[in-house]
Tab-separated table of C-alpha atoms in Angstrom:
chain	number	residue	atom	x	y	z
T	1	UNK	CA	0.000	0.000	0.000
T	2	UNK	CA	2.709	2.653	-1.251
T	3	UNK	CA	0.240	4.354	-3.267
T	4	UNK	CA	-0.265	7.537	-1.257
T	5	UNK	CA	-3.939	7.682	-2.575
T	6	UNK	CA	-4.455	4.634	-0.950
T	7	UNK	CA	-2.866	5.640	2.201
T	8	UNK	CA	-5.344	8.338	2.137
T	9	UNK	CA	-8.100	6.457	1.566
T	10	UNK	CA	-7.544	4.007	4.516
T	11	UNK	CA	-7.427	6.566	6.880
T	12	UNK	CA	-10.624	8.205	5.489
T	13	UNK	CA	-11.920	4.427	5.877
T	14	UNK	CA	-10.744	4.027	9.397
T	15	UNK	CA	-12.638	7.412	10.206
T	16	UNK	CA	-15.748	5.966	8.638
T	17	UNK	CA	-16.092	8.502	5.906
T	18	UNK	CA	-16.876	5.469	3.847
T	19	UNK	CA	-17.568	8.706	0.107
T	20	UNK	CA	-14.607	10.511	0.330
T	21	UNK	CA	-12.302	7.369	0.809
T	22	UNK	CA	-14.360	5.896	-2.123
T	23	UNK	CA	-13.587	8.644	-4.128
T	24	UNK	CA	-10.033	8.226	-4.176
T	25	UNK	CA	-10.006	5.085	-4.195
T	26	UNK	CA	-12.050	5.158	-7.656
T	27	UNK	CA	-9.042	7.720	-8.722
T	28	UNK	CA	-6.767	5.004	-8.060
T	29	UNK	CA	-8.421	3.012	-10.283
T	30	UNK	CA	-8.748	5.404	-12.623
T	31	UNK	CA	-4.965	4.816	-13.676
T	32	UNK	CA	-4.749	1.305	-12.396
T	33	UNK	CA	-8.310	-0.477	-13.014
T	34	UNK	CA	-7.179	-3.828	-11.995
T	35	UNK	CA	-5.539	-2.873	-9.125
T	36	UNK	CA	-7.708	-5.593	-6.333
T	37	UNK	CA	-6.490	-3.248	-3.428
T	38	UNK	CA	-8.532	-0.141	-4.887
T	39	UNK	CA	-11.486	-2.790	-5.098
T	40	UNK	CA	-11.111	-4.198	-1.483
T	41	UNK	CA	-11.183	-1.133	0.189
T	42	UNK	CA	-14.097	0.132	-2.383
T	43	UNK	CA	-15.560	-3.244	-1.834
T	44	UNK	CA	-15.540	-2.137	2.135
T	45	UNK	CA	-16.569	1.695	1.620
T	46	UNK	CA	-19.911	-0.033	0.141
T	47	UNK	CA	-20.345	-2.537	2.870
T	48	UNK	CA	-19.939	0.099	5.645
T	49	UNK	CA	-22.693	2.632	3.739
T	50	UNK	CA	-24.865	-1.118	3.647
T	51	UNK	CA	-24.887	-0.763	-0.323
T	52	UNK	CA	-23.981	-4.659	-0.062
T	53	UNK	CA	-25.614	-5.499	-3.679
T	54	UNK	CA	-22.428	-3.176	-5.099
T	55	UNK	CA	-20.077	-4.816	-2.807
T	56	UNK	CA	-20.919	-8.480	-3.313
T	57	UNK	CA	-20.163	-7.106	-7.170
T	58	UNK	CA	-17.040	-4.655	-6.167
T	59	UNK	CA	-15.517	-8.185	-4.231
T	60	UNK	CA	-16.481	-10.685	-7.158
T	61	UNK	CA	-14.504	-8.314	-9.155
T	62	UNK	CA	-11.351	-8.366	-6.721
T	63	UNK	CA	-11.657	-12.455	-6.265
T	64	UNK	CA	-12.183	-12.424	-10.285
T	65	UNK	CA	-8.058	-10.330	-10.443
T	66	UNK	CA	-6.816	-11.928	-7.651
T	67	UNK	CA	-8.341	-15.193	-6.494
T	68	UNK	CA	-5.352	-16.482	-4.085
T	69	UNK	CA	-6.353	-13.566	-1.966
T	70	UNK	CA	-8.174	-14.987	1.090
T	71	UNK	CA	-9.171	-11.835	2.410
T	72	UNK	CA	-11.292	-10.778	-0.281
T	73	UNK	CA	-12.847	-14.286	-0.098
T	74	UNK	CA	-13.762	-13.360	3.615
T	75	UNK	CA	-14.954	-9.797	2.933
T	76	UNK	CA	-17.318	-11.911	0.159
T	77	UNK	CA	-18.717	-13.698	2.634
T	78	UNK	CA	-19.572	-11.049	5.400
T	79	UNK	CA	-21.421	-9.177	2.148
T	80	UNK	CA	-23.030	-12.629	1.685
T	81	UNK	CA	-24.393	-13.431	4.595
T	82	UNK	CA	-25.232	-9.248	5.529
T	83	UNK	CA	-27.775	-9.904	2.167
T	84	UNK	CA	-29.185	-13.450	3.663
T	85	UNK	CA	-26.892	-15.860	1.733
T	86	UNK	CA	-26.016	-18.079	4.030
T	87	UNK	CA	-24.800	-21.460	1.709
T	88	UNK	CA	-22.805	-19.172	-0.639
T	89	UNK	CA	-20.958	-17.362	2.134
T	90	UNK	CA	-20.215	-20.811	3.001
T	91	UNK	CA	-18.618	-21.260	-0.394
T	92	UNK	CA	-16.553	-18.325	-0.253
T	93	UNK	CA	-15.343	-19.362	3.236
T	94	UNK	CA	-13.934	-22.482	2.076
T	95	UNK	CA	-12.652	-21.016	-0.831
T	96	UNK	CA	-10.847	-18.628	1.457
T	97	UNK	CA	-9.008	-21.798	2.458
């Protein structure tokens, strides 16, 4: 986590202001679109304003670039279950090794 956008962005995050660390973060992305960092901590930004529909896609975007990643397997899950969906959280759990 060099980038210094994404330094800011995870200390907006931390403070809970879940748009403006979006914001950069979406910058960030803007020059590096795969970049499955930007999308984790986007992924979180929409689970912490509870738009988990965009998250569940935001993560399944990240697993899709990086799938060895456990952590975004996790943060899948959380989303999952958070929208009722319990035997696919399961899923992403075990894929999450």
């Amino acid at each position: 986590m060099e980038n210094s956008l994404l330094l800011r962005a995870s200390l907006l995050l931390e403070r809970e202001r879940y748009a403006e660390a979006e914001k950069l973060l979406r910058e960030n992305l803007a020059v590096d679109p795969e970049d499955p960092q930007s999308m984790r901590l986007i992924g979180i930004c929409q689970y912490g304003r509870d738009a988990l529909a965009e998250s569940l896609q935001t993560f399944d975007r990240a697993v899709a670039l990086d799938p060895e990643d456990a952590d975004l397997h996790v943060w899948r899950a959380r989303v999952l279950l958070r929208l009722h969906r319990g035997a696919q959280a399961h899923q992403a759990l075990d894929t999450a090794g």
